[in-house]
Structures are given as C-alpha cells and as structure tokens.
Protein backbone atom coordinates (compact mmCIF):
# COMPACT_ATOMS: atom_id res chain seq x y z
CA UNK A 1 205.00 50.79 105.98
CA UNK A 2 206.70 52.38 102.78
CA UNK A 3 205.69 56.08 102.19
CA UNK A 4 204.35 56.02 99.04
CA UNK A 5 204.88 59.68 97.59
CA UNK A 6 208.27 59.89 97.88
CA UNK A 7 208.62 56.54 96.36
CA UNK A 8 207.13 58.11 93.15
CA UNK A 9 209.00 61.77 93.30
CA UNK A 10 211.69 58.91 93.25
CA UNK A 11 211.02 57.15 90.61
CA UNK A 12 210.27 60.58 88.77
CA UNK A 13 213.78 61.27 89.46
CA UNK A 14 215.46 58.62 88.31
CA UNK A 15 214.12 58.35 85.45
CA UNK A 16 214.43 61.97 84.49
CA UNK A 17 217.77 62.15 85.14
CA UNK A 18 217.79 58.52 82.95
CA UNK A 19 216.42 61.40 79.69
CA UNK A 20 213.84 60.48 77.42
CA UNK A 21 212.15 57.76 76.97
CA UNK A 22 212.99 56.40 73.81
CA UNK A 23 209.68 57.07 70.53
CA UNK A 24 208.60 53.60 70.05
CA UNK A 25 209.56 54.04 66.36
CA UNK A 26 210.51 56.59 63.89
CA UNK A 27 209.85 55.68 59.63
CA UNK A 28 212.34 57.83 57.20
CA UNK A 29 210.74 57.97 53.61
CA UNK A 30 213.10 57.62 50.70
CA UNK A 31 211.66 58.57 47.40
CA UNK A 32 213.76 55.00 46.21
CA UNK A 33 214.99 51.78 47.00
CA UNK A 34 218.51 50.49 48.44
CA UNK A 35 220.58 49.47 45.70
CA UNK A 36 223.39 47.34 47.91
CA UNK A 37 224.18 46.91 51.05
CA UNK A 38 227.64 47.15 51.18
CA UNK A 39 229.13 50.27 51.76
CA UNK A 40 231.80 50.66 49.37
CA UNK A 41 229.26 49.62 46.67
CA UNK A 42 227.88 52.90 46.01
CA UNK A 43 227.99 56.56 46.29
CA UNK A 44 224.40 57.54 46.54
CA UNK A 45 224.61 59.50 50.06
CA UNK A 46 220.43 60.42 49.86
CA UNK A 47 219.33 56.35 49.54
CA UNK A 48 222.24 53.81 49.89
CA UNK A 49 224.47 55.64 52.55
CA UNK A 50 222.17 57.04 54.94
CA UNK A 51 220.19 53.60 55.45
CA UNK A 52 223.72 52.00 56.08
CA UNK A 53 225.44 54.89 58.21
CA UNK A 54 223.10 53.24 61.12
CA UNK A 55 224.78 50.37 60.80
CA UNK A 56 228.68 50.63 60.06
CA UNK A 57 230.96 52.85 61.75
CA UNK A 58 233.05 55.26 60.12
CA UNK A 59 236.42 58.04 61.22
CA UNK A 60 234.40 60.63 61.21
CA UNK A 61 231.67 62.06 61.29
CA UNK A 62 229.87 64.99 59.98
CA UNK A 63 227.71 67.02 62.25
CA UNK A 64 224.07 69.02 60.18
CA UNK A 65 226.01 71.59 60.66
CA UNK A 66 228.73 70.13 58.80
CA UNK A 67 231.61 70.01 60.96
CA UNK A 68 233.37 67.71 61.48
CA UNK A 69 233.44 65.34 64.78
CA UNK A 70 234.97 62.19 65.76
CA UNK A 71 233.20 59.07 65.71
CA UNK A 72 235.19 55.76 65.89
CA UNK A 73 238.43 58.29 65.64
CA UNK A 74 239.15 60.21 68.51
CA UNK A 75 241.48 62.41 67.20
CA UNK A 76 243.38 63.21 63.88
CA UNK A 77 246.03 65.60 62.25
CA UNK A 78 248.36 66.12 59.24
CA UNK A 79 251.62 64.86 60.15
CA UNK A 80 253.10 66.39 56.79
CA UNK A 81 251.91 66.33 52.54
CA UNK A 82 251.56 63.20 52.72
CA UNK A 83 250.92 61.58 55.56
CA UNK A 84 247.50 61.67 57.82
CA UNK A 85 247.65 60.17 61.90
CA UNK A 86 244.08 58.48 63.21
CA UNK A 87 243.95 57.63 67.21
CA UNK A 88 241.33 54.91 67.92
CA UNK A 89 238.13 54.62 70.83
CA UNK A 90 239.98 51.76 72.81
CA UNK A 91 237.70 48.98 72.97
CA UNK A 92 235.49 49.51 70.39
CA UNK A 93 234.06 46.16 68.30
CA UNK A 94 231.27 45.21 65.94
CA UNK A 95 228.33 42.89 67.05
CA UNK A 96 229.72 39.97 66.49
CA UNK A 97 233.37 40.20 68.33
CA UNK A 98 235.45 41.16 65.76
CA UNK A 99 237.77 44.44 66.99
CA UNK A 100 237.43 47.43 65.18
CA UNK A 101 241.34 48.76 65.14
CA UNK A 102 244.07 49.83 62.95
CA UNK A 103 243.97 46.81 61.01
CA UNK A 104 240.42 46.36 60.78
CA UNK A 105 240.96 50.02 59.31
CA UNK A 106 243.93 48.95 57.40
CA UNK A 107 242.14 46.47 55.75
CA UNK A 108 238.62 48.59 54.23
CA UNK A 109 241.72 50.72 52.81
CA UNK A 110 242.75 48.23 50.79
CA UNK A 111 239.46 46.44 50.26
CA UNK A 112 238.65 50.47 48.30
CA UNK A 113 241.99 50.28 46.74
CA UNK A 114 242.21 47.16 45.31
CA UNK A 115 243.11 48.37 41.56
CA UNK A 116 242.45 45.00 40.61
CA UNK A 117 238.54 44.56 42.69
CA UNK A 118 237.75 48.31 41.78
CA UNK A 119 234.66 49.62 44.29
CA UNK A 120 232.40 51.96 43.11
CA UNK A 121 233.85 54.76 46.09
CA UNK A 122 237.35 53.03 44.43
CA UNK A 123 238.17 56.92 43.22
CA UNK A 124 237.70 58.78 46.78
CA UNK A 125 240.82 57.16 47.29
CA UNK A 126 242.91 56.45 44.38
CA UNK A 127 245.44 58.81 45.78
CA UNK A 128 245.68 56.43 49.29
CA UNK A 129 249.02 55.08 48.73
CA UNK A 130 248.89 52.52 52.28
CA UNK A 131 248.14 52.45 55.80
CA UNK A 132 250.42 51.82 57.91
CA UNK A 133 249.42 50.65 61.57
CA UNK A 134 251.10 51.43 64.67
CA UNK A 135 249.02 50.60 66.85
CA UNK A 136 245.65 48.40 67.61
CA UNK A 137 244.40 52.43 68.91
CA UNK A 138 246.94 54.41 66.26
CA UNK A 139 247.65 54.07 62.73
CA UNK A 140 248.97 56.67 59.36
CA UNK A 141 247.38 56.73 55.69
CA UNK A 142 249.96 58.09 54.03
CA UNK A 143 249.31 59.46 50.55
CA UNK A 144 251.12 59.99 46.98
CA UNK A 145 249.98 63.88 46.67
CA UNK A 146 248.84 66.39 49.59
CA UNK A 147 245.09 64.55 50.35
CA UNK A 148 243.42 68.12 52.44
CA UNK A 149 240.39 66.86 52.07
CA UNK A 150 240.91 63.52 53.34
CA UNK A 151 238.66 63.92 56.65
CA UNK A 152 235.89 64.98 55.28
CA UNK A 153 236.21 62.38 52.80
CA UNK A 154 236.83 59.44 55.27
CA UNK A 155 233.25 60.43 57.01
CA UNK A 156 231.91 58.89 54.13
CA UNK A 157 233.92 55.89 53.85
CA UNK A 158 232.08 53.18 56.42
CA UNK A 159 233.77 50.05 58.53
CA UNK A 160 233.12 46.09 57.62
CA UNK A 161 234.12 43.38 59.15
CA UNK A 162 237.39 41.68 57.23
CA UNK A 163 236.00 38.11 58.42
CA UNK A 164 232.75 38.41 58.71
CA UNK A 165 233.18 39.72 55.35
CA UNK A 166 235.05 36.62 53.92
CA UNK A 167 232.54 34.53 54.29
CA UNK A 168 229.45 36.46 53.79
CA UNK A 169 227.70 38.41 51.31
CA UNK A 170 228.34 42.21 52.42
CA UNK A 171 225.95 43.72 49.46
CA UNK A 172 223.01 41.35 50.87
CA UNK A 173 223.69 41.25 54.96
CA UNK A 174 224.97 43.66 56.83
CA UNK A 175 226.78 42.94 60.14
CA UNK A 176 226.51 45.83 63.22
CA UNK A 177 229.82 47.87 63.67
CA UNK A 178 228.16 51.62 65.07
CA UNK A 179 223.84 52.42 66.54
CA UNK A 180 221.56 49.70 65.22
CA UNK A 181 221.04 46.60 63.57
CA UNK A 182 218.95 45.39 61.02
CA UNK A 183 215.87 42.90 61.66
CA UNK A 184 214.19 43.56 58.38
CA UNK A 185 214.63 43.06 55.36
CA UNK A 186 211.90 43.97 52.64
CA UNK A 187 213.55 44.69 49.20
CA UNK A 188 211.89 47.40 47.29
CA UNK A 189 209.50 48.55 50.77
CA UNK A 190 211.62 49.07 53.91
CA UNK A 191 213.81 47.82 56.10
CA UNK A 192 213.44 47.99 59.76
CA UNK A 193 216.64 48.42 62.31
CA UNK A 194 216.67 48.47 66.40
CA UNK A 195 219.75 49.26 68.21
CA UNK A 196 222.72 47.42 68.53
CA UNK A 197 223.34 46.12 72.40
CA UNK A 198 226.81 45.49 71.12
CA UNK A 199 227.31 49.78 70.67
CA UNK A 200 230.49 50.91 71.73
CA UNK A 201 230.02 54.45 71.87
CA UNK A 202 229.10 57.50 74.05
CA UNK A 203 225.90 58.76 72.59
CA UNK A 204 223.78 55.55 71.78
CA UNK A 205 220.50 55.38 69.32
CA UNK A 206 217.92 57.61 70.67
CA UNK A 207 214.47 55.54 68.84
CA UNK A 208 213.36 52.16 70.26
CA UNK A 209 213.09 50.84 66.10
CA UNK A 210 214.09 52.82 62.96
CA UNK A 211 212.25 52.39 59.49
CA UNK A 212 213.47 53.61 56.60
CA UNK A 213 210.30 53.11 54.18
CA UNK A 214 209.87 53.42 50.16
CA UNK A 215 207.21 55.90 49.16
CA UNK A 216 208.48 56.90 45.28
CA UNK A 217 205.57 59.50 44.94
CA UNK A 218 205.68 63.08 45.69
CA UNK A 219 202.26 63.21 47.11
CA UNK A 220 202.21 59.50 48.61
CA UNK A 221 204.93 60.90 50.79
CA UNK A 222 202.94 64.12 52.18
CA UNK A 223 199.95 62.51 52.68
CA UNK A 224 201.90 60.18 54.67
CA UNK A 225 203.32 62.54 56.31
CA UNK A 226 200.21 64.66 57.15
CA UNK A 227 198.65 61.53 58.08
CA UNK A 228 201.32 60.64 61.20
CA UNK A 229 202.66 57.37 59.23
CA UNK A 230 206.22 58.57 58.33
CA UNK A 231 208.37 61.09 60.48
CA UNK A 232 210.17 62.80 57.61
CA UNK A 233 209.93 62.95 54.37
CA UNK A 234 212.65 64.84 51.90
CA UNK A 235 212.72 67.08 48.44
CA UNK A 236 209.26 68.59 49.21
CA UNK A 237 207.64 71.10 46.71
CA UNK A 238 208.08 74.31 47.49
CA UNK A 239 204.50 75.26 47.33
CA UNK A 240 204.07 72.55 49.44
CA UNK A 241 204.93 74.36 52.55
CA UNK A 242 202.25 75.85 53.88
CA UNK A 243 199.85 73.04 53.65
CA UNK A 244 202.18 71.02 55.18
CA UNK A 245 202.46 72.89 57.78
CA UNK A 246 199.26 73.80 58.44
CA UNK A 247 198.77 70.21 59.36
CA UNK A 248 198.06 69.36 62.91
CA UNK A 249 200.62 66.40 62.64
CA UNK A 250 203.97 67.62 61.00
CA UNK A 251 205.79 71.21 59.69
CA UNK A 252 208.34 71.62 56.23
CA UNK A 253 210.91 74.07 56.04
CA UNK A 254 214.18 74.21 53.72
CA UNK A 255 217.77 74.99 53.90
CA UNK A 256 219.87 75.54 51.51
CA UNK A 257 221.56 72.93 50.32
CA UNK A 258 225.16 71.13 49.39
CA UNK A 259 223.69 71.08 45.30
CA UNK A 260 223.70 73.18 42.33
CA UNK A 261 221.87 73.30 40.05
CA UNK A 262 223.06 74.98 36.20
CA UNK A 263 222.46 74.46 32.74
CA UNK A 264 225.53 72.37 31.82
CA UNK A 265 226.48 73.38 28.20
CA UNK A 266 228.66 70.88 26.00
CA UNK A 267 231.40 72.51 24.79
CA UNK A 268 232.31 70.10 22.58
CA UNK A 269 229.89 70.28 20.60
CA UNK A 270 229.57 74.05 18.66
CA UNK A 271 228.48 76.58 18.99
CA UNK A 272 228.62 76.34 22.67
CA UNK A 273 232.78 76.19 22.13
CA UNK A 274 231.92 80.06 21.80
CA UNK A 275 232.30 82.27 24.95
CA UNK A 276 229.57 85.01 23.50
CA UNK A 277 227.31 82.48 23.09
CA UNK A 278 227.55 80.92 26.86
CA UNK A 279 227.96 84.31 28.19
CA UNK A 280 224.25 85.70 26.44
CA UNK A 281 223.13 82.63 27.52
CA UNK A 282 224.10 84.13 31.41
CA UNK A 283 222.47 87.12 30.88
CA UNK A 284 218.93 85.31 29.46
CA UNK A 285 217.56 83.49 32.44
CA UNK A 286 216.62 85.75 35.29
CA UNK A 287 217.25 83.22 38.53
CA UNK A 288 215.87 86.15 40.32
CA UNK A 289 212.17 85.49 39.40
CA UNK A 290 213.40 81.34 39.05
CA UNK A 291 213.76 81.15 42.82
CA UNK A 292 210.81 83.23 43.79
CA UNK A 293 208.03 82.01 41.29
CA UNK A 294 209.11 78.21 41.76
CA UNK A 295 211.03 77.96 44.83
CA UNK A 296 208.57 80.34 46.83
CA UNK A 297 211.93 82.13 47.47
CA UNK A 298 213.64 79.10 49.07
CA UNK A 299 216.06 79.26 46.58
CA UNK A 300 219.29 80.95 46.51
CA UNK A 301 221.00 82.56 43.78
CA UNK A 302 224.08 80.91 42.76
CA UNK A 303 226.92 84.19 42.63
CA UNK A 304 228.47 82.92 39.37
CA UNK A 305 229.72 79.79 40.64
CA UNK A 306 228.67 76.11 41.40
CA UNK A 307 229.96 76.41 44.80
CA UNK A 308 227.77 77.41 47.69
CA UNK A 309 228.62 78.90 50.54
CA UNK A 310 229.21 76.40 52.82
CA UNK A 311 232.37 75.09 50.61
CA UNK A 312 235.90 75.50 51.05
CA UNK A 313 237.17 77.56 48.06
CA UNK A 314 233.86 79.31 48.09
CA UNK A 315 234.35 83.01 46.55
CA UNK A 316 232.06 85.73 47.89
CA UNK A 317 233.62 88.12 46.15
CA UNK A 318 232.34 87.14 42.86
CA UNK A 319 228.34 88.67 41.17
CA UNK A 320 225.34 86.66 39.25
CA UNK A 321 224.94 87.45 35.72
CA UNK A 322 222.37 90.20 35.75
CA UNK A 323 219.11 89.13 34.05
CA UNK A 324 219.67 91.34 31.02
CA UNK A 325 217.78 90.40 27.67
CA UNK A 326 218.76 93.48 25.97
CA UNK A 327 222.68 92.43 26.60
CA UNK A 328 221.89 88.77 26.08
CA UNK A 329 220.58 90.15 22.73
CA UNK A 330 223.48 92.19 21.53
CA UNK A 331 226.13 88.87 22.94
CA UNK A 332 224.10 86.95 20.71
CA UNK A 333 224.34 88.95 17.59
CA UNK A 334 228.50 89.43 18.09
CA UNK A 335 229.04 85.74 18.47
CA UNK A 336 227.12 85.28 14.96
CA UNK A 337 225.91 81.86 16.07
CA UNK A 338 222.92 80.87 13.68
CA UNK A 339 219.43 81.14 15.39
CA UNK A 340 217.56 79.38 13.04
CA UNK A 341 218.49 75.74 14.57
CA UNK A 342 216.69 74.42 17.10
CA UNK A 343 219.10 73.35 20.33
CA UNK A 344 218.64 70.15 22.60
CA UNK A 345 217.60 70.34 25.99
CA UNK A 346 218.24 67.24 27.72
CA UNK A 347 216.05 66.78 31.03
CA UNK A 348 216.93 64.16 33.39
CA UNK A 349 213.12 63.38 34.63
CA UNK A 350 212.16 63.43 38.58
CA UNK A 351 215.87 64.20 39.35
CA UNK A 352 215.70 67.49 40.92
CA UNK A 353 213.18 69.46 43.27
CA UNK A 354 211.32 70.79 40.41
CA UNK A 355 213.11 70.55 38.12
CA UNK A 356 211.10 69.90 34.92
CA UNK A 357 209.27 73.56 36.18
CA UNK A 358 213.04 74.93 36.24
CA UNK A 359 213.78 73.35 32.74
CA UNK A 360 210.41 75.55 30.55
CA UNK A 361 211.08 77.99 32.79
CA UNK A 362 214.83 78.29 31.11
CA UNK A 363 213.49 77.29 27.43
CA UNK A 364 211.19 80.37 27.66
CA UNK A 365 213.85 82.71 28.12
CA UNK A 366 215.82 81.51 25.70
CA UNK A 367 213.21 81.92 23.54
CA UNK A 368 212.49 85.17 24.49
CA UNK A 369 216.18 86.07 23.71
CA UNK A 370 216.31 84.45 20.09
CA UNK A 371 217.40 80.82 21.05
CA UNK A 372 215.08 77.63 20.37
CA UNK A 373 215.59 74.41 22.08
CA UNK A 374 213.54 70.81 22.38
CA UNK A 375 213.08 69.44 25.84
CA UNK A 376 214.40 66.37 25.80
CA UNK A 377 213.53 64.43 28.95
CA UNK A 378 214.37 61.00 29.94
CA UNK A 379 214.54 58.49 33.02
CA UNK A 380 217.84 59.64 34.86
CA UNK A 381 219.77 56.12 34.08
CA UNK A 382 219.54 57.37 30.56
CA UNK A 383 221.01 60.36 31.03
CA UNK A 384 223.32 59.78 33.08
CA UNK A 385 224.59 56.62 30.23
CA UNK A 386 224.65 59.81 28.31
CA UNK A 387 226.91 61.90 30.33
CA UNK A 388 229.29 58.86 31.76
CA UNK A 389 229.43 56.23 29.32
CA UNK A 390 228.48 57.27 25.90
CA UNK A 391 230.44 61.03 26.58
CA UNK A 392 227.77 62.32 24.29
CA UNK A 393 225.31 64.75 26.01
CA UNK A 394 223.46 67.53 24.49
CA UNK A 395 224.35 70.58 23.78
CA UNK A 396 222.06 72.10 26.99
CA UNK A 397 221.08 70.23 29.70
CA UNK A 398 219.50 70.41 33.23
CA UNK A 399 222.48 69.19 35.25
CA UNK A 400 222.58 69.74 39.80
CA UNK A 401 225.85 68.87 40.79
CA UNK A 402 227.41 68.48 44.79
CA UNK A 403 230.52 67.24 46.37
CA UNK A 404 230.54 65.44 49.87
CA UNK A 405 233.87 66.67 50.84
CA UNK A 406 232.15 69.89 50.56
CA UNK A 407 235.12 71.14 49.10
CA UNK A 408 237.15 72.40 45.80
CA UNK A 409 238.69 70.01 45.30
CA UNK A 410 236.11 67.99 44.98
CA UNK A 411 233.40 69.85 43.03
CA UNK A 412 235.29 71.57 40.72
CA UNK A 413 237.34 68.86 39.65
CA UNK A 414 234.30 68.08 37.24
CA UNK A 415 234.65 70.80 35.32
CA UNK A 416 238.93 69.47 34.82
CA UNK A 417 240.18 69.49 31.42
CA UNK A 418 240.16 65.25 30.72
CA UNK A 419 237.63 64.80 33.54
CA UNK A 420 234.89 62.51 31.57
CA UNK A 421 232.18 64.91 33.49
CA UNK A 422 233.76 68.12 32.43
CA UNK A 423 232.23 69.31 28.86
CA UNK A 424 234.89 71.90 28.82
CA UNK A 425 238.78 71.98 28.52
CA UNK A 426 240.50 74.77 29.92
CA UNK A 427 243.83 74.96 31.09
CA UNK A 428 244.31 78.35 33.07
CA UNK A 429 241.58 76.98 34.72
CA UNK A 430 243.34 73.31 35.25
CA UNK A 431 246.33 75.35 36.29
CA UNK A 432 244.47 76.42 39.33
CA UNK A 433 243.45 73.25 39.91
CA UNK A 434 246.43 71.74 40.36
CA UNK A 435 247.99 74.23 42.13
CA UNK A 436 245.07 74.13 44.86
CA UNK A 437 245.43 70.01 45.29
CA UNK A 438 249.48 70.81 45.12
CA UNK A 439 249.55 72.03 48.87
CA UNK A 440 247.32 71.55 52.04
CA UNK A 441 248.42 75.47 53.14
CA UNK A 442 245.42 77.01 53.30
CA UNK A 443 245.73 80.20 52.67
CA UNK A 444 247.51 79.00 49.16
CA UNK A 445 244.77 76.39 48.53
CA UNK A 446 242.63 79.76 48.69
CA UNK A 447 244.36 81.66 46.53
CA UNK A 448 244.14 79.13 43.91
CA UNK A 449 240.56 77.99 43.91
CA UNK A 450 239.63 81.97 43.44
CA UNK A 451 241.19 82.46 40.53
CA UNK A 452 239.49 79.31 39.62
CA UNK A 453 236.68 80.38 40.20
CA UNK A 454 237.16 83.54 38.17
CA UNK A 455 238.20 81.64 35.41
CA UNK A 456 234.62 79.79 35.55
CA UNK A 457 232.70 82.91 36.08
CA UNK A 458 234.03 84.55 33.16
CA UNK A 459 234.24 81.31 30.93
CA UNK A 460 230.50 80.21 31.52
CA UNK A 461 230.94 76.87 31.30
CA UNK A 462 227.41 76.47 32.74
CA UNK A 463 224.33 78.87 33.05
CA UNK A 464 224.74 79.59 36.80
CA UNK A 465 220.79 79.26 38.09
CA UNK A 466 221.28 78.10 42.30
CA UNK A 467 221.60 76.51 45.04
CA UNK A 468 218.77 73.81 45.01
CA UNK A 469 216.64 74.19 48.84
CA UNK A 470 216.66 71.51 50.60
CA UNK A 471 213.11 70.83 51.31
CA UNK A 472 211.67 68.75 53.96
CA UNK A 473 208.95 67.74 56.03
CA UNK A 474 209.26 66.24 59.71
CA UNK A 475 206.42 65.36 62.03
CA UNK A 476 205.29 66.39 65.57
CA UNK A 477 206.50 63.38 67.85
CA UNK A 478 210.31 64.19 66.75
CA UNK A 479 212.48 67.46 66.75
CA UNK A 480 214.74 67.37 63.15
CA UNK A 481 218.22 68.95 62.93
CA UNK A 482 217.74 70.11 58.81
CA UNK A 483 221.05 69.57 56.97
CA UNK A 484 221.92 70.37 53.06
CA UNK A 485 223.98 67.47 51.98
CA UNK A 486 221.48 64.70 51.45
CA UNK A 487 221.79 62.44 54.49
CA UNK A 488 219.02 61.58 56.02
CA UNK A 489 219.65 59.67 59.81
CA UNK A 490 217.98 59.07 62.56
CA UNK A 491 220.36 60.61 64.96
CA UNK A 492 219.66 63.90 63.70
CA UNK A 493 216.61 63.18 65.47
CA UNK A 494 215.06 63.38 69.20
CA UNK A 495 211.56 62.44 70.19
CA UNK A 496 209.52 64.76 71.99
CA UNK A 497 209.42 64.52 75.56
C-alpha cells in the first residue's frame, strides 16, 4: 500500500528543489511599436533592442547594476591597445542548429562594418579593422585605435545566424539564439514569445510567455497596470507614483537614469556664441526647484556636466551653477546681448519625462531675468530632422542624452568639434577627448575626461539640468530589478512565488 503522506512530502520537496514555477505570462507595456526585427538596424534600446534582446544573444550582458557579465562569451581581455581576445561558450547554437561560434561572430561584425552596406549601428564599430578567428571558441577583434569601451558596446551587439539571414528577411523574421522565441507578432499591437527549448545557457527563461504590448498613452499604461493587465511600465510621471503604490495590484518607483536632460545651445548662432550669455542662463535656472516641484524630488540635479555618476569619466569634483538670478542679470548686462528679441525654444513633444512642464518652467525662469522665448513644440522625428539632417537647431532646445556604453568616450563625443550633434566648437575640449580615447590606461583616461568636463562646465554649451529619473510601475505578480539605462527585459524580473 502506498504511503500517501510520504509521497506528498517527497513530491513537495522535489518541487521546492526544482525552483519556483513559472508565471503563466508576463506583459511589458511599451510606448511605441517595434520598428524592425533586425538588431543591426536599430539603436533604440527602450523599444526595438529591448524586445530583440530576448531573441538574439550578445557576447556580454549588462546587468541592472550596470556590471558587464559573461553571456555567450565566457571571458574577454585586452591583449594590447589594439587587440581584444574573447572565449566563447562551447556548443552554443541557434534554434535552427547553426553554431554560435567564432565564425558566426566574425560574420556579424563583417555585416555591420561593411562600408558598402552600412547598418544603423555601423558607427558603433567604425574602429574595428577585422576579426582573427583562432578556433571555434576563440577569436580576436583588431581595432585601428584603442577602444577601451568595446566590451560595453558589445553588450548591445546581437548576433544573427548567417545562413538563415541569407535566406530570410531579418527585418520581418527572427530565428532565436537566446532565451525566447517569437510565436506571434501583430505589428503595432503586441509581440508574444515563449521559451526557446534549444537555449544553450545555464539560466533559462523564467516565464511561460512574455508579451510586449504597445500602449502609447501614459494614462492607459497606468490604468492597465493597476487593473492587472500588464506587469511592467516605464516613463511614469512622478506625480502618479503614489497613486500606483496605493493599488493592490502594483507598486511604483524611480532610480536615476544614465540620461541627462539639459537645454541645448546652438552656439553656431548668435548670441549663443557668447560665453557670458550662456553662463548667465545657467545661473537663471533653479534646478533644485524643478527637481523638487516637477519630479517630487526624484530627479538628481546635474553637477555641471552631462554625465551621471554611473559613467566612466564622471567628475565628482564639479559643482552645479547655483540659482542666482541677480548674477544672471549682471552677466547678461556684461555680455552686451540685445534682449529685445525673442529666442526660439524648441521642444520635442512627448519625448522626455514631463518635458513639456520642464520647458515651460525654464522659459519662465529665463523670462524672469529678461530673456524672452517662444516655445516651438514639434514631433520628435521633426526635431531629429532639424538636429541631424538639416543641422539647423533653434538657439534653445530641450534635449536628453545618454550613451549605452556608460563611458565618457561615447557621451562626450556628442559635443566633439566636427560631430554633427555638437553645435559647439572648443579646441581645448577636443584635445582632452582625443587624449581620452588614445589609450586604454584607466588613470590617463580619467585625467583627460576630468579636464574635458571642467572645460565644458566653464564654457557652458548647455544649461545643465538633471538626470532624468527612470520611473516605473510593476505588478505584484513579479519582482523587478529597476535600471536606468532604458532596457526593458523580462529576465530582469522573476515571478513571485
């Protein structure tokens, strides 16, 4: 006769040792639809790459703590200033059986460095000269100049299966090589995926299915979360966090992001070529008030630089311009700028968290010291056309920037003379950037970026504002490790037991 109590106890023990059961489904709300399924055709971390990171492997992963950890690559090292060596997981493969080996990595790198067929992310790897395949699990990447941030950049570089890609359209189709595989794609509405049964890693998928659902409207995303329809949302207005916390189905919070928000000056247009005028506007803005009143104290005021503390090269010794409207008025008078004209103030609509409110607040503070502006709101696409294609930004504009490698050699390059994004030309600043990327020596790089940030603070090519808070809401069905670098990933969540 079967001993039922012992059988039940044994079964319970086995279940406990096996780990928690997977939640039936987890749903992540996104603000817009995926533009492409080709991971080399997009640099959009929060939308396209977040979805595709469940499907395609990278050599290295960046965790919510921003630590770089092994993924397909088990180890990597700088052999010399121009050579990085990688070792891969043995026996890894895509779901169709194609190997995830050194030749596959070499093919993917060749694809994005093909000068005749540039991809959206090709500029990330312009320093790569080629790949030296040593064995199926070992290879070297050769660069034309020191590239200390290469491992960080590779954490965003997803690998396609070469043979499959030659026979299919990666823009519209996928072939899994990572934790999940797509089972349903309704463009503009949702993408659903289930665990990849052929996944080669040690940490398999934790959910039976993952759905990325498109909900553009902020109020609708919050309502869906509080109703238990979705499990994770981002870009929550700070004023809504307390209300979400009162819901029995969800909680909300914020962490500092790696994105700095500032007022971009077009110094190619007068009078923004006037240093005293630029400094005056930095004194005119009460950054602390904006952080407290608009973001409920959840935004950290920038200390006179565009990098946040998580970046390599961040300068902890700098201090923010204090709010001093009288000092601003003195500098404005000294600058000799004619304040009778009205300055255009461009605002990319529905782009940055509470961006409209911030722009209005800054415009009022400018007006309080005698600088009149006209806010010109436009779609983000139209703003980008002015910013990049036409190279014709207004004299003031609200802008938020981050760099996925979380390294000064990326973010500060956006202000480097000759860069299409710079709108500022400073030879001394450029000299320090050149010094910073000319070596892999950590202390030499830190010294160069310290000088670069000091120059930028003094010259004030922007009004330094704050680090945009990475706000989120999460259901009580899962635990979530919040992160400030735009990634939305199911493998940063675990089902609640």
